[in-house]
PDB file of C-alpha atoms in Angstrom:
ATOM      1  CA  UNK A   1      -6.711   9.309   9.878  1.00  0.00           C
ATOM      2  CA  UNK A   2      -9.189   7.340  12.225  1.00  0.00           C
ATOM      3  CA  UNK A   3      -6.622   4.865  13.198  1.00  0.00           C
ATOM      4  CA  UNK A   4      -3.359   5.449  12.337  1.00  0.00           C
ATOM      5  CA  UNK A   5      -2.781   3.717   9.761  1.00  0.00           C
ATOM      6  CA  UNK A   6      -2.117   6.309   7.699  1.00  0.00           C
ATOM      7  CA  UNK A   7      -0.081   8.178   9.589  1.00  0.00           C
ATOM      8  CA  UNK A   8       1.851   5.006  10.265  1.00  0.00           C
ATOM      9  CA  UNK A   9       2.692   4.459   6.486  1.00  0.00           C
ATOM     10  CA  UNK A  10       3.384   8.222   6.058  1.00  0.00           C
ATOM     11  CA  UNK A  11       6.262   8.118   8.642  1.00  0.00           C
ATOM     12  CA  UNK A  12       7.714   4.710   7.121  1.00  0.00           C
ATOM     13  CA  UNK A  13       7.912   6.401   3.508  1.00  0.00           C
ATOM     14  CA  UNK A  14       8.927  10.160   4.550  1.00  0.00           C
ATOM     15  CA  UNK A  15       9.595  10.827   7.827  1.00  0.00           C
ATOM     16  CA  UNK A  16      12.684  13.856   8.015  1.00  0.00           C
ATOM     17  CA  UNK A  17      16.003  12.056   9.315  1.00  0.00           C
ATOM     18  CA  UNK A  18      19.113  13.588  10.388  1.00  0.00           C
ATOM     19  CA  UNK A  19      17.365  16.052  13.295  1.00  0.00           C
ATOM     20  CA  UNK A  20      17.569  14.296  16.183  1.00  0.00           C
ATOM     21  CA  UNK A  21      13.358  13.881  16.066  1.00  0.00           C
ATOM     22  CA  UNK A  22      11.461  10.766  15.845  1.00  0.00           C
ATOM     23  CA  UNK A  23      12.452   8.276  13.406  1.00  0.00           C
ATOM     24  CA  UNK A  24      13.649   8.532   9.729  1.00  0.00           C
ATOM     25  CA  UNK A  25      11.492   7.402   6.723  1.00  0.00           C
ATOM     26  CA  UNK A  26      13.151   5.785   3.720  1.00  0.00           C
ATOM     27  CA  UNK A  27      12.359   9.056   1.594  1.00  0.00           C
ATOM     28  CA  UNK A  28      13.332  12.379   3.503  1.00  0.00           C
ATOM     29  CA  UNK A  29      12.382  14.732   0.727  1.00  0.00           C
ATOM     30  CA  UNK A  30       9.470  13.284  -0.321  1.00  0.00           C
ATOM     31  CA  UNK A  31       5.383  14.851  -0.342  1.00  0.00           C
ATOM     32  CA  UNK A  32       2.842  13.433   0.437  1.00  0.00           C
ATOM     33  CA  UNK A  33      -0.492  13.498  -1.350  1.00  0.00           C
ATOM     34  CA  UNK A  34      -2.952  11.650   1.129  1.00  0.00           C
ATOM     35  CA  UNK A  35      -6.193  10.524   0.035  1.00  0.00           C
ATOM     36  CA  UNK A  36      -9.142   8.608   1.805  1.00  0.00           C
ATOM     37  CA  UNK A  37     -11.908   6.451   0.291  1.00  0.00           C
ATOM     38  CA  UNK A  38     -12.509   4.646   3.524  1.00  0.00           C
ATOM     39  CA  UNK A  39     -14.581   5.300   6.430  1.00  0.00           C
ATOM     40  CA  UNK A  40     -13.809   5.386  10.306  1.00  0.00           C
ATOM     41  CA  UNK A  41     -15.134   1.592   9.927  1.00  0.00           C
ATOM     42  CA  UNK A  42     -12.345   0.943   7.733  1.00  0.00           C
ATOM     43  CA  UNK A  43     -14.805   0.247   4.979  1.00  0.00           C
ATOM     44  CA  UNK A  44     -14.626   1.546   1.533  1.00  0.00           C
ATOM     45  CA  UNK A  45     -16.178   1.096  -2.146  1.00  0.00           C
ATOM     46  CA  UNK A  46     -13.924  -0.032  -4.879  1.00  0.00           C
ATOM     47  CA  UNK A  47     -15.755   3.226  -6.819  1.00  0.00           C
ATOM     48  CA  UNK A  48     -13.831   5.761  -3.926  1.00  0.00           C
ATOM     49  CA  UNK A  49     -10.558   3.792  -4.790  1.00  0.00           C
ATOM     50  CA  UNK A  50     -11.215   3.977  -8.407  1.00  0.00           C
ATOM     51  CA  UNK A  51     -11.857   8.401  -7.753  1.00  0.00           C
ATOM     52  CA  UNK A  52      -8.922   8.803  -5.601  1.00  0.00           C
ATOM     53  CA  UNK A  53      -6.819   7.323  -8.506  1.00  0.00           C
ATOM     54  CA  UNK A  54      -8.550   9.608 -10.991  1.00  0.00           C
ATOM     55  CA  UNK A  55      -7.453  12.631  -8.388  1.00  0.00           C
ATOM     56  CA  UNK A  56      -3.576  11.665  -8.356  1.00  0.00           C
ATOM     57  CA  UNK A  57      -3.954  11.053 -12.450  1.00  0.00           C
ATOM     58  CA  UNK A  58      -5.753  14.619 -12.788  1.00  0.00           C
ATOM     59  CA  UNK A  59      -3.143  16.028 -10.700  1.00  0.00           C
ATOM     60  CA  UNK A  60      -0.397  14.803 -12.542  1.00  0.00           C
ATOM     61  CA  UNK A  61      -2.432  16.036 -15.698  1.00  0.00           C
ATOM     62  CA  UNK A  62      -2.002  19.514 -13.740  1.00  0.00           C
ATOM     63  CA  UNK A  63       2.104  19.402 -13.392  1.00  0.00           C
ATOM     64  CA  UNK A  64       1.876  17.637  -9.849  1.00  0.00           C
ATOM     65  CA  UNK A  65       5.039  14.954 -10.346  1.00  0.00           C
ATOM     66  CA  UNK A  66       3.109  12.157  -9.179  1.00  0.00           C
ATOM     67  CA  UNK A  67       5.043   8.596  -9.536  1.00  0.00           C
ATOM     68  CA  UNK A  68       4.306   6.143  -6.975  1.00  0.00           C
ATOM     69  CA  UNK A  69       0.435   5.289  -4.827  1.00  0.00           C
ATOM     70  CA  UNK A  70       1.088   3.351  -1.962  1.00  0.00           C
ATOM     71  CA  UNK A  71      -2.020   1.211  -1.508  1.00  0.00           C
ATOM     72  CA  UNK A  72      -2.624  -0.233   1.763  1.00  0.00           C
ATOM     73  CA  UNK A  73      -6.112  -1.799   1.533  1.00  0.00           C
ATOM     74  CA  UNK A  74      -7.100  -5.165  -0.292  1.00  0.00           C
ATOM     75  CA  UNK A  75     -10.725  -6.903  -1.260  1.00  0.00           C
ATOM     76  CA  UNK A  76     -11.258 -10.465  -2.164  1.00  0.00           C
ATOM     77  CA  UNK A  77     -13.308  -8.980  -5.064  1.00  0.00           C
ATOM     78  CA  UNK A  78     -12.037  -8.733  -8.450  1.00  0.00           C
ATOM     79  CA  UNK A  79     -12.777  -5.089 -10.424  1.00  0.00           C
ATOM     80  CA  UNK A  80     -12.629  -4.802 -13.687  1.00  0.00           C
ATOM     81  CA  UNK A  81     -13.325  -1.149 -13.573  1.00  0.00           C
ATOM     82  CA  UNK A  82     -10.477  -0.678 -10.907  1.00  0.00           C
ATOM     83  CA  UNK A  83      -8.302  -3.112 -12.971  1.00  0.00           C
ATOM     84  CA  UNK A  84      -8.657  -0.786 -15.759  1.00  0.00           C
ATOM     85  CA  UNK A  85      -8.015   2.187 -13.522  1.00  0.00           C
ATOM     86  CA  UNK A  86      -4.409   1.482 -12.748  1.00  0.00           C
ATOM     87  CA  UNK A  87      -3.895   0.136 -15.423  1.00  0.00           C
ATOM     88  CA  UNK A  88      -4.354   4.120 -16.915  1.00  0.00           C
ATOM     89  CA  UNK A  89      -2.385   5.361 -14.201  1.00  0.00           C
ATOM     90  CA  UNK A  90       0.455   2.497 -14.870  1.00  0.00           C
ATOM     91  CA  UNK A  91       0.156   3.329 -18.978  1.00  0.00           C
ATOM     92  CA  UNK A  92       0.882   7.027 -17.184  1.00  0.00           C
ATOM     93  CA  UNK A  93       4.004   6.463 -15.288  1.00  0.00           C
ATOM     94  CA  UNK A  94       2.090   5.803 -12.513  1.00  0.00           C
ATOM     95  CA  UNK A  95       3.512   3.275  -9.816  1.00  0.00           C
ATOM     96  CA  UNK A  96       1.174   1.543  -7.727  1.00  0.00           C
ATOM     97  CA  UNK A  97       2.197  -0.605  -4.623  1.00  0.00           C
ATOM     98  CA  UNK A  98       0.165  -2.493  -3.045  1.00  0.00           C
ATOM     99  CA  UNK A  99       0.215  -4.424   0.711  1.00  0.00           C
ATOM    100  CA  UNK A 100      -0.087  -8.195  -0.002  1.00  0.00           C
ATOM    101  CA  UNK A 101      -1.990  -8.443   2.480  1.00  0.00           C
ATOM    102  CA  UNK A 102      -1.829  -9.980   6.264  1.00  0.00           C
ATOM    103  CA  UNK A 103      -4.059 -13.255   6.140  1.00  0.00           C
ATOM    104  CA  UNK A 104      -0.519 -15.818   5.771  1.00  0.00           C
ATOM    105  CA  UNK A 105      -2.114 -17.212   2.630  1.00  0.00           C
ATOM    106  CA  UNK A 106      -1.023 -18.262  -1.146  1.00  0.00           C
ATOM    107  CA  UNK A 107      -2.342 -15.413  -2.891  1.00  0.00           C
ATOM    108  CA  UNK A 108      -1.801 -17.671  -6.099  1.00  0.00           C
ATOM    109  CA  UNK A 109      -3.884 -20.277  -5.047  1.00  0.00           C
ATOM    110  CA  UNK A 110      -6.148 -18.930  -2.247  1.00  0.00           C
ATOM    111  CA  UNK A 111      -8.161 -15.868  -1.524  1.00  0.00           C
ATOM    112  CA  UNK A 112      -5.885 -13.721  -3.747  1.00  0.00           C
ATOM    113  CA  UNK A 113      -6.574  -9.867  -2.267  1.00  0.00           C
ATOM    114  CA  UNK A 114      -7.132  -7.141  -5.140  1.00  0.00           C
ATOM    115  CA  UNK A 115      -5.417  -4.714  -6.107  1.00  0.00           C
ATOM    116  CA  UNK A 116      -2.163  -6.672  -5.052  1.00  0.00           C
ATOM    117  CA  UNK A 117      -3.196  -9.956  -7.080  1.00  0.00           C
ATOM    118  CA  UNK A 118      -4.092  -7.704 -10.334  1.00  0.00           C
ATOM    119  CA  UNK A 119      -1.144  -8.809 -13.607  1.00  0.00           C
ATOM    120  CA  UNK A 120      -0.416  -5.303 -14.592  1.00  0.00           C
ATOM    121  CA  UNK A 121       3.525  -4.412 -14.977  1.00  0.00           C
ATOM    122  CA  UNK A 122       2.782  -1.187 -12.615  1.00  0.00           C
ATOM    123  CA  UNK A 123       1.999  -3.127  -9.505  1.00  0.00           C
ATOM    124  CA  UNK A 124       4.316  -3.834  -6.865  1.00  0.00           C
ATOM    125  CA  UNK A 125       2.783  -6.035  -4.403  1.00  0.00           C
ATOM    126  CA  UNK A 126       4.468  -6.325  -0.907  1.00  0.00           C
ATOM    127  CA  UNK A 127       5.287  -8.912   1.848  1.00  0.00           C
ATOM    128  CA  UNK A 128       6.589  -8.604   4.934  1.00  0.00           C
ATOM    129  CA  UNK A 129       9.727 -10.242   6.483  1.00  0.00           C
ATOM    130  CA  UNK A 130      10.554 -10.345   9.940  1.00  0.00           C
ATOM    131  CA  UNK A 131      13.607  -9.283  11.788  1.00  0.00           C
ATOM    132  CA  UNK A 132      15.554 -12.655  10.334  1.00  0.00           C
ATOM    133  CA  UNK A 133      14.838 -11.928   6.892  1.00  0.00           C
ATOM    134  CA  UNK A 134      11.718 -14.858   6.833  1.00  0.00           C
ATOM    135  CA  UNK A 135       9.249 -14.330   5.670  1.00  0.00           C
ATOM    136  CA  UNK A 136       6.037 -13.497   8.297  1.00  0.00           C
ATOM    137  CA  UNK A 137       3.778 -16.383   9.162  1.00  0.00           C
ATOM    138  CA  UNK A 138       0.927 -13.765   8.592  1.00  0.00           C
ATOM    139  CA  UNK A 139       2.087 -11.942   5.551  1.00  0.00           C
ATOM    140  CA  UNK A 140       0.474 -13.425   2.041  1.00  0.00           C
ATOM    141  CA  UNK A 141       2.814 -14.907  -0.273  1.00  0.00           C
ATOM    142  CA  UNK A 142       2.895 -15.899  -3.838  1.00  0.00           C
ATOM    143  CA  UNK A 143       5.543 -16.509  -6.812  1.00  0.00           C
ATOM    144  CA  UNK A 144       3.024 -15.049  -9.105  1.00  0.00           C
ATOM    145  CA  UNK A 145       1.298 -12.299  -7.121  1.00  0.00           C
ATOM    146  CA  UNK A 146       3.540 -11.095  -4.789  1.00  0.00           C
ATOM    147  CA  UNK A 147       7.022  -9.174  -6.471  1.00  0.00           C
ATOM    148  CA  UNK A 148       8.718  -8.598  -3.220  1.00  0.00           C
ATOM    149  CA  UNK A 149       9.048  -8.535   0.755  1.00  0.00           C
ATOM    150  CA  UNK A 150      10.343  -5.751   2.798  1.00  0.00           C
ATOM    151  CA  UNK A 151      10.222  -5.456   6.459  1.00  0.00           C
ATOM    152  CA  UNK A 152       7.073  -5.303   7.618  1.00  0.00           C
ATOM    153  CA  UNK A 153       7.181  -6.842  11.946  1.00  0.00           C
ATOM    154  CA  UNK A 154       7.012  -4.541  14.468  1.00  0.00           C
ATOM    155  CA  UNK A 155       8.548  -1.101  12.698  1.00  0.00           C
ATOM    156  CA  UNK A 156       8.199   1.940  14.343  1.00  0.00           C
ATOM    157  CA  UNK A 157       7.155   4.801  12.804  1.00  0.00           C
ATOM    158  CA  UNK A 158       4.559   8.024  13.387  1.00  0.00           C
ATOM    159  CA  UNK A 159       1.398   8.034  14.711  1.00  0.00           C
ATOM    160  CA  UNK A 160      -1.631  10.999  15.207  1.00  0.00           C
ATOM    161  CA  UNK A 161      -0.660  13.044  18.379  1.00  0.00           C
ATOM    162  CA  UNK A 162       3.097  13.353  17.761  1.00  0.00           C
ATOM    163  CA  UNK A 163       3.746   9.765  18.884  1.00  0.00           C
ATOM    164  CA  UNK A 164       5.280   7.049  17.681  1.00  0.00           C
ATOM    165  CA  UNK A 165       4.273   3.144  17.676  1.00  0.00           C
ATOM    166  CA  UNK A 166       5.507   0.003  16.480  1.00  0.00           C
ATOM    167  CA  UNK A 167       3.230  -1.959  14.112  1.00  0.00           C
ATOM    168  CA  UNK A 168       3.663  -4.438  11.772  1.00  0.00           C
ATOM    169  CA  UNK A 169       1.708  -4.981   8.597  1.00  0.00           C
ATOM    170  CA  UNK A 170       2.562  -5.724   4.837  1.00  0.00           C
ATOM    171  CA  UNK A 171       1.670  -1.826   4.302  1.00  0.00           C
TER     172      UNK A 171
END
């Protein structure tokens, strides 16, 4: 986990409550499967993305009860071949959420990010709201392909070194 990022999202989904430690993630009893198709640079082919989504549907082909990918990346590029790729993991049970990204656009109208602008039934694409329930002036937005918000300014959660930050992100 070069940056964080990660580790960020990890804490936010799973993180133990109830122990006096840290913070508490939304999920306590949770696993986590982590998988990385991007570099330190925070650059990545839409191929690795595509292969880490054949690893969680081979693993589920194994017994592993794999139900939800969170997907915190985005490209301006449309795929056809990763279209088609959750697509087979959504036609599997497979949910895949996706961050809506952080540019404060229309994702209907302009620069629509990908995988969160894809119309498959499996994808959950995510907003962020602030602390008053509006929406952020950063977070994308869209009535076709965005399908909720959740709070996403300045939530703390784990970071590398057994720390913990505050970050905010549609992640």
């Amino acid at each position: 986990d070069d940056y964080g990022h990660g580790t960020h999202v990890a804490g936010i989904i799973g993180a133990v409550g109830n122990n006096g430690v840290g913070i508490t993630g939304v999920a306590w009893n949770v696993k986590i499967m982590a998988l990385k198709f991007m570099g330190a640079d925070g650059l990545g082919y839409t191929s690795g993305a595509i292969e880490a989504l054949e690893y969680v549907m081979m693993m589920k082909a194994l017994g592993v009860n794999v139900k939800v990918t969170s997907n915190s990346w985005g490209s301006d590029s449309y795929s056809i071949a990763l279209y088609n790729a959750i697509k087979i993991a959504g036609d599997n049970g497979i949910l895949f959420v996706a961050a809506a990204g952080n540019e404060g656009y229309d994702a209907d109208y302009r620069y629509p990010l990908f995988p969160a602008a894809y119309d498959l039934p499996s994808i959950i694409s995510v907003a962020a709201y602030n602390v008053t329930g509006e929406l952020t002036d950063w977070s994308n937005y869209g009535f076709q392909s965005v399908d909720l918000a959740a709070p996403g300014e300045d939530i703390l959660s784990t970071v590398p070194g057994n720390q913990y930050e505050s970050w905010s992100g549609t992640s």
